[in-house]
PDB file of C-alpha atoms in Angstrom:
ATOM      1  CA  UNK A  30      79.890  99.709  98.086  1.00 49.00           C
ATOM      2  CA  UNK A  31      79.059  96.056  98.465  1.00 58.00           C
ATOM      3  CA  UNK A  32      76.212  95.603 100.890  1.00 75.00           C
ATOM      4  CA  UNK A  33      73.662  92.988  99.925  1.00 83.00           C
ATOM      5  CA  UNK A  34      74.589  89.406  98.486  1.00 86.00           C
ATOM      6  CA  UNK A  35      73.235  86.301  96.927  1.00 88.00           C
ATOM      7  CA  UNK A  36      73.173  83.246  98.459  1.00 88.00           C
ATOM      8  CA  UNK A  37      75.655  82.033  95.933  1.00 88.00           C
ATOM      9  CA  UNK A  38      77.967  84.826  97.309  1.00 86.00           C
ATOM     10  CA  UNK A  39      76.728  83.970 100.984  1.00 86.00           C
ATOM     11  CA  UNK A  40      77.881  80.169 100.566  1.00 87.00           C
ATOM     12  CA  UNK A  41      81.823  81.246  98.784  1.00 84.00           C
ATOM     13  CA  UNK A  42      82.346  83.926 101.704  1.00 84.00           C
ATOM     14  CA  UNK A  43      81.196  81.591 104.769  1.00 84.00           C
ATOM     15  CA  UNK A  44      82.203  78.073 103.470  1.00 84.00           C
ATOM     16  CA  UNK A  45      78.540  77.063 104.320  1.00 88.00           C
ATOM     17  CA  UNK A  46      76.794  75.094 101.453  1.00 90.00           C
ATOM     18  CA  UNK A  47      73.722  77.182  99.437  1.00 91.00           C
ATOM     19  CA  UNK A  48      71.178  74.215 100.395  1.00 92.00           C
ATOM     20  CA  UNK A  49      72.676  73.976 104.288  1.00 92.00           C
ATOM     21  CA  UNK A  50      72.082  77.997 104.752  1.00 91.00           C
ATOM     22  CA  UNK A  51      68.037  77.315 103.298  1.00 91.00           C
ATOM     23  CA  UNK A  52      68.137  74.235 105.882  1.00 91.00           C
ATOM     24  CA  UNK A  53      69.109  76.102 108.368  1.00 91.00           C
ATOM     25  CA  UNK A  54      66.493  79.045 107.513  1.00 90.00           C
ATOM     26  CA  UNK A  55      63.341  77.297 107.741  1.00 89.00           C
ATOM     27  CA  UNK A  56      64.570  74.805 110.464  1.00 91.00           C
ATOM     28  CA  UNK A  57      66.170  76.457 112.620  1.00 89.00           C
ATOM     29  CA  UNK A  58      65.112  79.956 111.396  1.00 88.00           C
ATOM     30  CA  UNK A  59      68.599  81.304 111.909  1.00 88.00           C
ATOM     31  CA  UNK A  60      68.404  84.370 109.628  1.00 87.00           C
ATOM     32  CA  UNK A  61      66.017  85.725 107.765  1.00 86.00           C
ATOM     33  CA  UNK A  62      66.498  86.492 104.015  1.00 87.00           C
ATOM     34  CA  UNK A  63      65.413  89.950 102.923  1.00 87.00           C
ATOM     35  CA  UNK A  64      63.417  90.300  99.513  1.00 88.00           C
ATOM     36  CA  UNK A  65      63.551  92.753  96.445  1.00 86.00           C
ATOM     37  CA  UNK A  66      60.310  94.068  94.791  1.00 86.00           C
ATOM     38  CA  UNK A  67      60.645  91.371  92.601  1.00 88.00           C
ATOM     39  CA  UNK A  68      60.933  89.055  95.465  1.00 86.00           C
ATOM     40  CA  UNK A  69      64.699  87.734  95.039  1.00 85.00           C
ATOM     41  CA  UNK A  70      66.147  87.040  98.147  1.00 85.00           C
ATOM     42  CA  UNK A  71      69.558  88.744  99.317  1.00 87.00           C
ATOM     43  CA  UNK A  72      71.347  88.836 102.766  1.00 90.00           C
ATOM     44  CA  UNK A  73      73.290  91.517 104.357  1.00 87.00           C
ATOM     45  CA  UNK A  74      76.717  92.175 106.452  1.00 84.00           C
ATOM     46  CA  UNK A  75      75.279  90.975 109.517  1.00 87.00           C
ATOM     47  CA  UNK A  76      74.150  87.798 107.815  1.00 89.00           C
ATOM     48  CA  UNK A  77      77.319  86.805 107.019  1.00 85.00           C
ATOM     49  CA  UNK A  78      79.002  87.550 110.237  1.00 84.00           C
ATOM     50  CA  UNK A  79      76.108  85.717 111.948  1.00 88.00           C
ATOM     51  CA  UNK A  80      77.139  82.763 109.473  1.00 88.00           C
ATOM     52  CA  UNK A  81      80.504  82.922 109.950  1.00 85.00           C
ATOM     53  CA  UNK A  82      80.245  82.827 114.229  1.00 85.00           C
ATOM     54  CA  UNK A  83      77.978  80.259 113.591  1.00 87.00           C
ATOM     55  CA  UNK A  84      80.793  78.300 111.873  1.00 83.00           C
ATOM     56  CA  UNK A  85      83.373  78.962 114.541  1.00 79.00           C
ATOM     57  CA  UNK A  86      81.365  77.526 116.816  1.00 82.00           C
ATOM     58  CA  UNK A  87      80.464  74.545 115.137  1.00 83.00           C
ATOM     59  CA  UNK A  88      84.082  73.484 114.511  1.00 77.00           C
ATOM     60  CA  UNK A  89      84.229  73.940 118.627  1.00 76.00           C
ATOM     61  CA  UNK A  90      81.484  71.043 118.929  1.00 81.00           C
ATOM     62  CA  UNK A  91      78.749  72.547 119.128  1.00 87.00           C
ATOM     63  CA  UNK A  92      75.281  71.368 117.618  1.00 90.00           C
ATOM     64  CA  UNK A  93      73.403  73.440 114.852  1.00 91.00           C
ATOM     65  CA  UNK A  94      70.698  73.270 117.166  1.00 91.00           C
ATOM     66  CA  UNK A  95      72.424  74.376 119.867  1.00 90.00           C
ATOM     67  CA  UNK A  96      73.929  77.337 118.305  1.00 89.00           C
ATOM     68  CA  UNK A  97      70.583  78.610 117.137  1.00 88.00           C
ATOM     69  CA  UNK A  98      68.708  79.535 119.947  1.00 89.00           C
ATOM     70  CA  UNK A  99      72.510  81.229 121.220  1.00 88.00           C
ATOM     71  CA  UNK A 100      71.636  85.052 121.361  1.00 87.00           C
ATOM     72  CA  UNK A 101      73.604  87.639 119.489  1.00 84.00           C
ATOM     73  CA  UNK A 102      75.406  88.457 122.543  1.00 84.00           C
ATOM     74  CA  UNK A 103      75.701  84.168 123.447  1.00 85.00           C
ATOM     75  CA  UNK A 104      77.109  83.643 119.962  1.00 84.00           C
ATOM     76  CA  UNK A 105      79.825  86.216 120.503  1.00 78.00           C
ATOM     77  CA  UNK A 106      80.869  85.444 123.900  1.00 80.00           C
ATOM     78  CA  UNK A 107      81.181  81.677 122.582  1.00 79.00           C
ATOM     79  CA  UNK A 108      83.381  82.154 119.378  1.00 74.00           C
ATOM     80  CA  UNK A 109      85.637  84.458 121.946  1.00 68.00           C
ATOM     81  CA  UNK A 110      85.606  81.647 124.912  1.00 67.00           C
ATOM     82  CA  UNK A 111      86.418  78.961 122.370  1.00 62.00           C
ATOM     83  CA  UNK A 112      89.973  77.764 122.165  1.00 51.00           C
ATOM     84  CA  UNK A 113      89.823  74.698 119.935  1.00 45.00           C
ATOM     85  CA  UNK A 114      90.699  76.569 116.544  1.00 45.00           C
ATOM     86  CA  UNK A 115      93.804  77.082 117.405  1.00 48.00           C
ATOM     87  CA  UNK A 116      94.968  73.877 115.593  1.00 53.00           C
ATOM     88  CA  UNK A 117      92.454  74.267 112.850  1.00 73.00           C
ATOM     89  CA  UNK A 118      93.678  76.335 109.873  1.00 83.00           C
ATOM     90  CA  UNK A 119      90.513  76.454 108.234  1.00 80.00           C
ATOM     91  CA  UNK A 120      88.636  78.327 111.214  1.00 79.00           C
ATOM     92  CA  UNK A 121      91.301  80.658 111.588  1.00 86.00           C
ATOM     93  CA  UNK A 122      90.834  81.582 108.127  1.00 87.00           C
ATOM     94  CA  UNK A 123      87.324  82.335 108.878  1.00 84.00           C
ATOM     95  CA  UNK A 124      87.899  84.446 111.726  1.00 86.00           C
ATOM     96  CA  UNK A 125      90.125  86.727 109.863  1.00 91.00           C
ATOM     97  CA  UNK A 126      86.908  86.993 107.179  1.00 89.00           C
ATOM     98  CA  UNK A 127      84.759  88.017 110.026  1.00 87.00           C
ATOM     99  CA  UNK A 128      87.702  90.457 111.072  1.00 90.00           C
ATOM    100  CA  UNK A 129      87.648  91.651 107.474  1.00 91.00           C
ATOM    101  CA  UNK A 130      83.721  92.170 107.775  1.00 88.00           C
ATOM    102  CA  UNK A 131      84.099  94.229 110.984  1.00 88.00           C
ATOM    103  CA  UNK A 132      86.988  96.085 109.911  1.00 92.00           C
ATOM    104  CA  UNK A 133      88.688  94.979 112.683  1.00 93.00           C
ATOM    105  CA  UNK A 134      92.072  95.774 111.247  1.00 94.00           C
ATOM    106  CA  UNK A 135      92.769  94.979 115.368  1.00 94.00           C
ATOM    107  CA  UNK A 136      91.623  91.772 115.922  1.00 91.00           C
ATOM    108  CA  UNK A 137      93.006  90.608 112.945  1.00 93.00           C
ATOM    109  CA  UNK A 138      96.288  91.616 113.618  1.00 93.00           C
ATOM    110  CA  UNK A 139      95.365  89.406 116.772  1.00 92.00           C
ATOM    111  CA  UNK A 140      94.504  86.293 114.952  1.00 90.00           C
ATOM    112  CA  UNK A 141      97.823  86.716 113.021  1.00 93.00           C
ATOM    113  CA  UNK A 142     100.296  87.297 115.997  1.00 92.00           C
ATOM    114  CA  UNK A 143      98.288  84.075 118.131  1.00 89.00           C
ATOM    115  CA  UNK A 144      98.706  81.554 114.871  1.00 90.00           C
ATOM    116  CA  UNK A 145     102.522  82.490 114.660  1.00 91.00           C
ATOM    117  CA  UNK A 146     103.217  82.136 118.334  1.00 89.00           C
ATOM    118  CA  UNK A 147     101.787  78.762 118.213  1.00 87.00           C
ATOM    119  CA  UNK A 148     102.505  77.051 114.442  1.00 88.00           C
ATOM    120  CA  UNK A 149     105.398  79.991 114.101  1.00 91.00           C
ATOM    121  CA  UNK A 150     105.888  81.687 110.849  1.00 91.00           C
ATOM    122  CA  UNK A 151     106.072  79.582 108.121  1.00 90.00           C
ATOM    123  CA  UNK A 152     102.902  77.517 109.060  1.00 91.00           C
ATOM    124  CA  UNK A 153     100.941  80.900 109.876  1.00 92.00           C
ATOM    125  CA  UNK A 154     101.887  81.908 106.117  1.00 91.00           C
ATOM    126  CA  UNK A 155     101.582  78.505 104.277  1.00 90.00           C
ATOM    127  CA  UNK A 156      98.785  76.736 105.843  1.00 89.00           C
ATOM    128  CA  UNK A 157      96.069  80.238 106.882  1.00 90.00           C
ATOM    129  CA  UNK A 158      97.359  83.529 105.162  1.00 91.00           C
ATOM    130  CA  UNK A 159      98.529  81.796 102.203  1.00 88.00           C
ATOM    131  CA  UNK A 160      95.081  80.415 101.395  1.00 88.00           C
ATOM    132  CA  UNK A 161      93.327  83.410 102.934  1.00 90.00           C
ATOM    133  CA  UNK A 162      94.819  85.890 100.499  1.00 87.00           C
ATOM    134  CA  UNK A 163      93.829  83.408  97.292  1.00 83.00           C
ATOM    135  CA  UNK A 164      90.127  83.609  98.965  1.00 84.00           C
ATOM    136  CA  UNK A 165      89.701  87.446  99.102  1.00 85.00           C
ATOM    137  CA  UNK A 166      90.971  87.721  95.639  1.00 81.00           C
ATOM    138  CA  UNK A 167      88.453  85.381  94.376  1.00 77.00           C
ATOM    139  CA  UNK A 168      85.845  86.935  96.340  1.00 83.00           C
ATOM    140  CA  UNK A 169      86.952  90.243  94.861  1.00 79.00           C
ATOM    141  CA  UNK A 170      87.473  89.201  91.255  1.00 72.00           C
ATOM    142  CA  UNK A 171      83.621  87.975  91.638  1.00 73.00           C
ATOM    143  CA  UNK A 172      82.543  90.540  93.525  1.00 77.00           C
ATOM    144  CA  UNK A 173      81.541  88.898  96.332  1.00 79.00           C
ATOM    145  CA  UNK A 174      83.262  91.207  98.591  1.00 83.00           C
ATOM    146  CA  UNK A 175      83.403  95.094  97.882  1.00 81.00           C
ATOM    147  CA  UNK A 176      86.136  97.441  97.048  1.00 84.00           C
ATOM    148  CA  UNK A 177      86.208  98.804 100.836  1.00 88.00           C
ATOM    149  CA  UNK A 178      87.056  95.146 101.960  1.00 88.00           C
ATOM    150  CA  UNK A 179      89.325  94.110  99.903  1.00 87.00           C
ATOM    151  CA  UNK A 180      91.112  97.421 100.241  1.00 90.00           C
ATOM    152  CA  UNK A 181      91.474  97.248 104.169  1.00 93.00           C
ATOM    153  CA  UNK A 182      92.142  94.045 104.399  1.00 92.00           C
ATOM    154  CA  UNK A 183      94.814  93.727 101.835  1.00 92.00           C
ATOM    155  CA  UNK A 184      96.686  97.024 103.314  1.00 94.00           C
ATOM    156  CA  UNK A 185      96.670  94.500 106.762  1.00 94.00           C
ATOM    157  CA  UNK A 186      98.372  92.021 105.205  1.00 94.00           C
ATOM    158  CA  UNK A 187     100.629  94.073 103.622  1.00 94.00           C
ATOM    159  CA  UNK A 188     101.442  95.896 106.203  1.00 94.00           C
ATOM    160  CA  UNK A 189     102.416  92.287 108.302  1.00 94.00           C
ATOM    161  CA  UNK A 190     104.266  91.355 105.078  1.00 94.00           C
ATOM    162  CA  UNK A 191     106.458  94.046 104.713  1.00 94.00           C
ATOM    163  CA  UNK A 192     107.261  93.886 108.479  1.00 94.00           C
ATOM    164  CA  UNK A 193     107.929  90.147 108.347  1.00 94.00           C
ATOM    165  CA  UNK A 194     109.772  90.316 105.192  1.00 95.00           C
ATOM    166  CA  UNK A 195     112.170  93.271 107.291  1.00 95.00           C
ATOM    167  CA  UNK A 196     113.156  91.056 109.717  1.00 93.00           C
ATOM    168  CA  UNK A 197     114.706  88.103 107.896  1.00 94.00           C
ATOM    169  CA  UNK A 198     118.590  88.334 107.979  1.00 92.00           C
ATOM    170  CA  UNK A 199     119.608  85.392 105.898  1.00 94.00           C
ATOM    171  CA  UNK A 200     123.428  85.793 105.048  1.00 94.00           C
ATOM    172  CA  UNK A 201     123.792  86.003 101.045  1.00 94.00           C
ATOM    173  CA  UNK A 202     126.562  84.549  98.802  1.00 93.00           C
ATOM    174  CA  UNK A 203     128.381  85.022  95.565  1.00 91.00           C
ATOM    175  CA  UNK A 204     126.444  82.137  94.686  1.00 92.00           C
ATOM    176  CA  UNK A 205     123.356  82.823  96.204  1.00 94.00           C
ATOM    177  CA  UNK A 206     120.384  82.423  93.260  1.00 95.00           C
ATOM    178  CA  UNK A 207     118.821  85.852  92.070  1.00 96.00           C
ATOM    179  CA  UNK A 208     115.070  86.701  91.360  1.00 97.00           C
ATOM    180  CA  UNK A 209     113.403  89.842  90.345  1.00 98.00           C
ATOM    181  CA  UNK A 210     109.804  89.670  91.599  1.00 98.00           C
ATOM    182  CA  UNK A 211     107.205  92.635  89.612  1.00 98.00           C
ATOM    183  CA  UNK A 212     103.930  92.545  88.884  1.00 98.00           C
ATOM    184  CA  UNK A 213     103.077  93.823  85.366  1.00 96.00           C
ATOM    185  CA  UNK A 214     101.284  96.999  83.760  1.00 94.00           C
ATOM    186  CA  UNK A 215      98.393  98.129  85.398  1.00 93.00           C
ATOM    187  CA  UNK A 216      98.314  95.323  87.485  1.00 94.00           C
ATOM    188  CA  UNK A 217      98.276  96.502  91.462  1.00 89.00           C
ATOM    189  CA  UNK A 218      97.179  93.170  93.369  1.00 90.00           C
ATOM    190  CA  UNK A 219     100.847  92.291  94.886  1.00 93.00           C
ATOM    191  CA  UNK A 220      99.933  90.066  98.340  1.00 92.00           C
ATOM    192  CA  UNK A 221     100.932  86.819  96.333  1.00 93.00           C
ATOM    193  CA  UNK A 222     103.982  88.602  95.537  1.00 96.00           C
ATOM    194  CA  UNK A 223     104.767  89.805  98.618  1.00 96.00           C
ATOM    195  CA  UNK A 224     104.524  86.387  99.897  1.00 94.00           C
ATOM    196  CA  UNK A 225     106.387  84.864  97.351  1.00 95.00           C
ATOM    197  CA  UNK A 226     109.341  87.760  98.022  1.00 96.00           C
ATOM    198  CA  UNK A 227     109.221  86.423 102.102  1.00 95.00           C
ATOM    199  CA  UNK A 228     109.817  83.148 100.901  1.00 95.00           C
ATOM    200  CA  UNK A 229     112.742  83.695  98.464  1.00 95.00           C
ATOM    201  CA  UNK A 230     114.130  86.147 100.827  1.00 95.00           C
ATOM    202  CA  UNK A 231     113.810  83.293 103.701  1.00 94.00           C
ATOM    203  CA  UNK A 232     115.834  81.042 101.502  1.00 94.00           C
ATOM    204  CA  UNK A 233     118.561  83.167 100.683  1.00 94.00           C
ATOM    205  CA  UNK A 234     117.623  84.794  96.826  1.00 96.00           C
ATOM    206  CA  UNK A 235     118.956  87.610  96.142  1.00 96.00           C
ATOM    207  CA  UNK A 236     115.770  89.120  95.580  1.00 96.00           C
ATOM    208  CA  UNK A 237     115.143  92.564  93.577  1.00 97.00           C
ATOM    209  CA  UNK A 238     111.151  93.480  95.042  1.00 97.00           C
ATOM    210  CA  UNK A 239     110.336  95.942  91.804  1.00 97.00           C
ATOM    211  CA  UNK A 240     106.512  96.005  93.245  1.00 95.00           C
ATOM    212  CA  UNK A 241     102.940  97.217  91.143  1.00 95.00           C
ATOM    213  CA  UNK A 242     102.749  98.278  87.472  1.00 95.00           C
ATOM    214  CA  UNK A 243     106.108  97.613  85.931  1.00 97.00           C
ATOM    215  CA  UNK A 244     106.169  97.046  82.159  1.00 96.00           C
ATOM    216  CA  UNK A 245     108.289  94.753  80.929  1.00 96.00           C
ATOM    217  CA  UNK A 246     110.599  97.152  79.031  1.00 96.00           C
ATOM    218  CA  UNK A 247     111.969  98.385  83.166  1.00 97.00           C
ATOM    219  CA  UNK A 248     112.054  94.868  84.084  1.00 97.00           C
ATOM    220  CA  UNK A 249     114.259  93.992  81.035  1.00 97.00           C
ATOM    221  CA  UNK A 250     116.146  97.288  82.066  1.00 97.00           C
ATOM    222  CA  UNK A 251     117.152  96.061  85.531  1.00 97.00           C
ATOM    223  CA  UNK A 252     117.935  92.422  84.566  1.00 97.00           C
ATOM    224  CA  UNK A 253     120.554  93.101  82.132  1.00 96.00           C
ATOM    225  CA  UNK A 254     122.090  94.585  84.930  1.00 97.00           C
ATOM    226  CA  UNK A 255     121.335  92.452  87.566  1.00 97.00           C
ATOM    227  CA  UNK A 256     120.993  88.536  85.878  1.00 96.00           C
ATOM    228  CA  UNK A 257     118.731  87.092  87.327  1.00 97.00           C
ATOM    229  CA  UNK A 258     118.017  83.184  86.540  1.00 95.00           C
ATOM    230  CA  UNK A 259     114.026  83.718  87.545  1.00 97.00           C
ATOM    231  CA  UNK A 260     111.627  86.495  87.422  1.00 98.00           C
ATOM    232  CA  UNK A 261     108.213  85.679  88.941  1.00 97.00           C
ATOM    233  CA  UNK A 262     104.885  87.882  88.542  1.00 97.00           C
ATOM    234  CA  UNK A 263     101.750  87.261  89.276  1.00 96.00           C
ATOM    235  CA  UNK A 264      99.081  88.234  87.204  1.00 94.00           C
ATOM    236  CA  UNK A 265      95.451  88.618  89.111  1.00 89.00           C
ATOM    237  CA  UNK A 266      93.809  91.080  86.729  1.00 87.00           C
ATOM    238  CA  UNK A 267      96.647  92.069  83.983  1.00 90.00           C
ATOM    239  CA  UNK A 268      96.988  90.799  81.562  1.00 92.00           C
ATOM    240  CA  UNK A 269      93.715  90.358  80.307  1.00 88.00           C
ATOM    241  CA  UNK A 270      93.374  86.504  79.903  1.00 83.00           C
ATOM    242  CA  UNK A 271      93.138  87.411  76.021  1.00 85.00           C
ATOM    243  CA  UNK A 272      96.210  89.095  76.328  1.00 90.00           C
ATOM    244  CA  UNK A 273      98.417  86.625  77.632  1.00 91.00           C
ATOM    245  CA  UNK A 274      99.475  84.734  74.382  1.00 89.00           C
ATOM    246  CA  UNK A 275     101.258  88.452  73.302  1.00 91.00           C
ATOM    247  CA  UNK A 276     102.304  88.781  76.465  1.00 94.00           C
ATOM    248  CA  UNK A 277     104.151  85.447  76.410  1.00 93.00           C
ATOM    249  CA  UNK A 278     105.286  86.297  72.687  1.00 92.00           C
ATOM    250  CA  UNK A 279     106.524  89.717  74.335  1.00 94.00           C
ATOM    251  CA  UNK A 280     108.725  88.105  76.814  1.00 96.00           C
ATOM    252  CA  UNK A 281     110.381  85.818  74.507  1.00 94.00           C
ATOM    253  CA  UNK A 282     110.955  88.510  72.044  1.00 94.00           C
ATOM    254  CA  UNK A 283     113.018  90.687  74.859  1.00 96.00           C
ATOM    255  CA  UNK A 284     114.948  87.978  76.999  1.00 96.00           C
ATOM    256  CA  UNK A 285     117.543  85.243  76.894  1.00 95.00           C
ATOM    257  CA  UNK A 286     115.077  82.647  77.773  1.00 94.00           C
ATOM    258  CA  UNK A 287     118.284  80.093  77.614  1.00 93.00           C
ATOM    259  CA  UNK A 288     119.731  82.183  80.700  1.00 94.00           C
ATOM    260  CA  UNK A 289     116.797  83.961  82.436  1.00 96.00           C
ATOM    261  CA  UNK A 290     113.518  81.374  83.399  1.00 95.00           C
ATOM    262  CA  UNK A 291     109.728  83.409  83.980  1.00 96.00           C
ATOM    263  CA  UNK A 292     107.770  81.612  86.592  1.00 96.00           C
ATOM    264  CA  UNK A 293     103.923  83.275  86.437  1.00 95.00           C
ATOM    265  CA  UNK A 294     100.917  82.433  88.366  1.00 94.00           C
ATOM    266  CA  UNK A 295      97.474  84.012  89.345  1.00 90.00           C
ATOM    267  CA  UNK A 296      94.228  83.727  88.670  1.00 85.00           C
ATOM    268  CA  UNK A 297      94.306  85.477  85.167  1.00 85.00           C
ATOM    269  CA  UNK A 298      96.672  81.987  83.693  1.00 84.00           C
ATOM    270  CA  UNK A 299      93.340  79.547  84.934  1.00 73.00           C
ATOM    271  CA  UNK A 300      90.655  81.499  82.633  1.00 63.00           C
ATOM    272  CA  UNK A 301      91.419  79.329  79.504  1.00 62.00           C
ATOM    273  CA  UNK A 302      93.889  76.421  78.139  1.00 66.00           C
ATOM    274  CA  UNK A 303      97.232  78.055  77.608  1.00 68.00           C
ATOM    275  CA  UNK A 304      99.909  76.830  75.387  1.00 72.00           C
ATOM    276  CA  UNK A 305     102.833  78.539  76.316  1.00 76.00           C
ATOM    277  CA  UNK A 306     105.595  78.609  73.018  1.00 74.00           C
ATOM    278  CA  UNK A 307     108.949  79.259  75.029  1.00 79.00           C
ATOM    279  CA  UNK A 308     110.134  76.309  77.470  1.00 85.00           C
ATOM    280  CA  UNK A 309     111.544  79.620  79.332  1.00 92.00           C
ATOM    281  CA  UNK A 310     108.127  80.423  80.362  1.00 94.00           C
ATOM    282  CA  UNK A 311     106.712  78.211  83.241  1.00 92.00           C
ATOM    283  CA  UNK A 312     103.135  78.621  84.537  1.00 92.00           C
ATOM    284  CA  UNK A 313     101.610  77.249  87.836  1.00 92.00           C
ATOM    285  CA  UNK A 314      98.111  77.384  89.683  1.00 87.00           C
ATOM    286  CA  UNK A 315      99.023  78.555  92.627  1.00 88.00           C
ATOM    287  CA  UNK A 316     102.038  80.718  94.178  1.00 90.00           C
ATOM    288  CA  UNK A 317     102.559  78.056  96.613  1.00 89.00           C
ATOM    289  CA  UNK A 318     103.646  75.931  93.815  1.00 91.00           C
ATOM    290  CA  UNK A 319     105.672  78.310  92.260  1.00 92.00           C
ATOM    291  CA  UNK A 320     107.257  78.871  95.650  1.00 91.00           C
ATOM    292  CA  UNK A 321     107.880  75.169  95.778  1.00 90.00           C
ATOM    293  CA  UNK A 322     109.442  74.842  92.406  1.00 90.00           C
ATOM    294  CA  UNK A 323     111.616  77.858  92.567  1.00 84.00           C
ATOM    295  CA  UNK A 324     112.640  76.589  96.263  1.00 82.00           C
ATOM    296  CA  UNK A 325     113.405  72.954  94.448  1.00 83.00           C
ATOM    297  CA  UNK A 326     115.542  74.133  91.895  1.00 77.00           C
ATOM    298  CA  UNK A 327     117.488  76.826  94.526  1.00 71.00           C
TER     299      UNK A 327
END
């Protein structure tokens, strides 16, 4: 259970440089690093949720100065009075980390329902939970955030996915492009996917969802039945970045690469310099791009 962190992991979770947090220590003496035996600092929960309000509330105007001599209860009762994140995508992604923090599985349901009321969907997904799901699985992947985090808050966002992804009625037609969307062996991280399914399903795919864990024999299964022109995956821990070259060789060896085209992204494909054989296998960095590709060529 993740409890203490480094001031490396301090800095990736708040957004607040290593050198600005020991600045702000010794000036302002805004929180106060516990010690090991062997006298290597480390922070806790509270630290970072301290950090974080102290963030909001310097995006609102607020002086560093200012905003150190606020009391806990000050500090709280200013992040909730202020009202000038609400064009700022950036702070609204650190309010849902501080939701994430408290387990506030409510008040980030809040945060969620507030940006699409005022940007609407697409914005809310594209410009803060689109970004916000790449940060907690870095964070995870480096274990800057624990298991219990990354659980709840991922089962949030899925949750709002799934819902979302329900109530899009896009009429299809015979011509309509098709997509399978899985996520491969052993592989259970399927936000990006899910995100990647509300967009294709937004823009009128006809979209098989095959979810978590599929090998690629059952994916071959259902697209010589269905023909699709794409299948997309995402691959955040599987598989292994020294897998992926027989992975690759694997796909070529059981599709029509001349008929059916694999778009793949996650965090595994940026680990080393890939060379992919097959011009039927495209990679990208991010599942926005891949969205915006796949969305081109539709």
């Amino acid at each position: 259970m993740k409890n203490t962190y480094s001031i490396k992991e301090l800095e990736l979770i708040s957004g607040i440089k290593a050198h600005t947090i020991r600045i702000w220590e010794s000036r302002y003496d805004l929180i106060k690093p516990h010690r090991t035996k062997t006298n290597i600092r480390y922070y806790t929960d509270e630290d970072i949720k301290k950090l974080l309000n102290i963030s909001v509330v310097l995006k609102s105007g607020m002086k560093i100065s200012q905003a150190a001599k606020l009391t806990e209860d000050e500090l709280l009762s200013s992040v909730s009075s202020t009202d000038t994140l609400q064009d700022n995508f950036e702070g609204q992604r650190k309010r849902l980390k501080l939701a994430m923090m408290e387990y506030d599985e409510q008040g980030m349901n809040a945060i969620i329902n507030s940006c699409m009321i005022k940007h609407g969907t697409l914005e809310t997904l594209d410009g803060i939970l689109g970004p916000f799901i790449k940060d907690i699985g870095l964070l995870w992947q480096i274990n800057a955030i624990g298991v219990g985090h990354e659980h709840f808050v991922s089962n949030v966002l899925k949750m709002k996915l799934f819902s979302l992804i329900d109530n899009i009625h896009v009429p299809l037609t015979p011509s309509s492009p098709k997509a399978i969307l899985f996520l491969p062996g052993d592989e259970l991280h399927e936000l990006s996917l899910l995100y990647l399914y509300y967009h294709f399903k937004r823009n009128a795919f006809r979209t098989l969802y095959l979810g978590q864990d599929v090998p690629l024999e059952y994916v071959l299964e259902v697209a010589d039945k269905f023909e699709p022109s794409y299948i997309v995956s995402v691959f955040t821990t599987q598989p292994h970045f020294e897998e992926l070259d027989v992975y690759f060789d694997r796909i070529a060896d059981l599709f029509d690469l001349s008929k059916t085209k694999f778009f793949l992204t996650g965090s595994q494909l940026g680990k080393k310099e890939l060379e992919v054989k097959s011009a039927g296998i495209e990679l990208f960095n991010t599942a926005g791009s891949l969205k915006a590709e796949l969305l081109r060529k539709s």
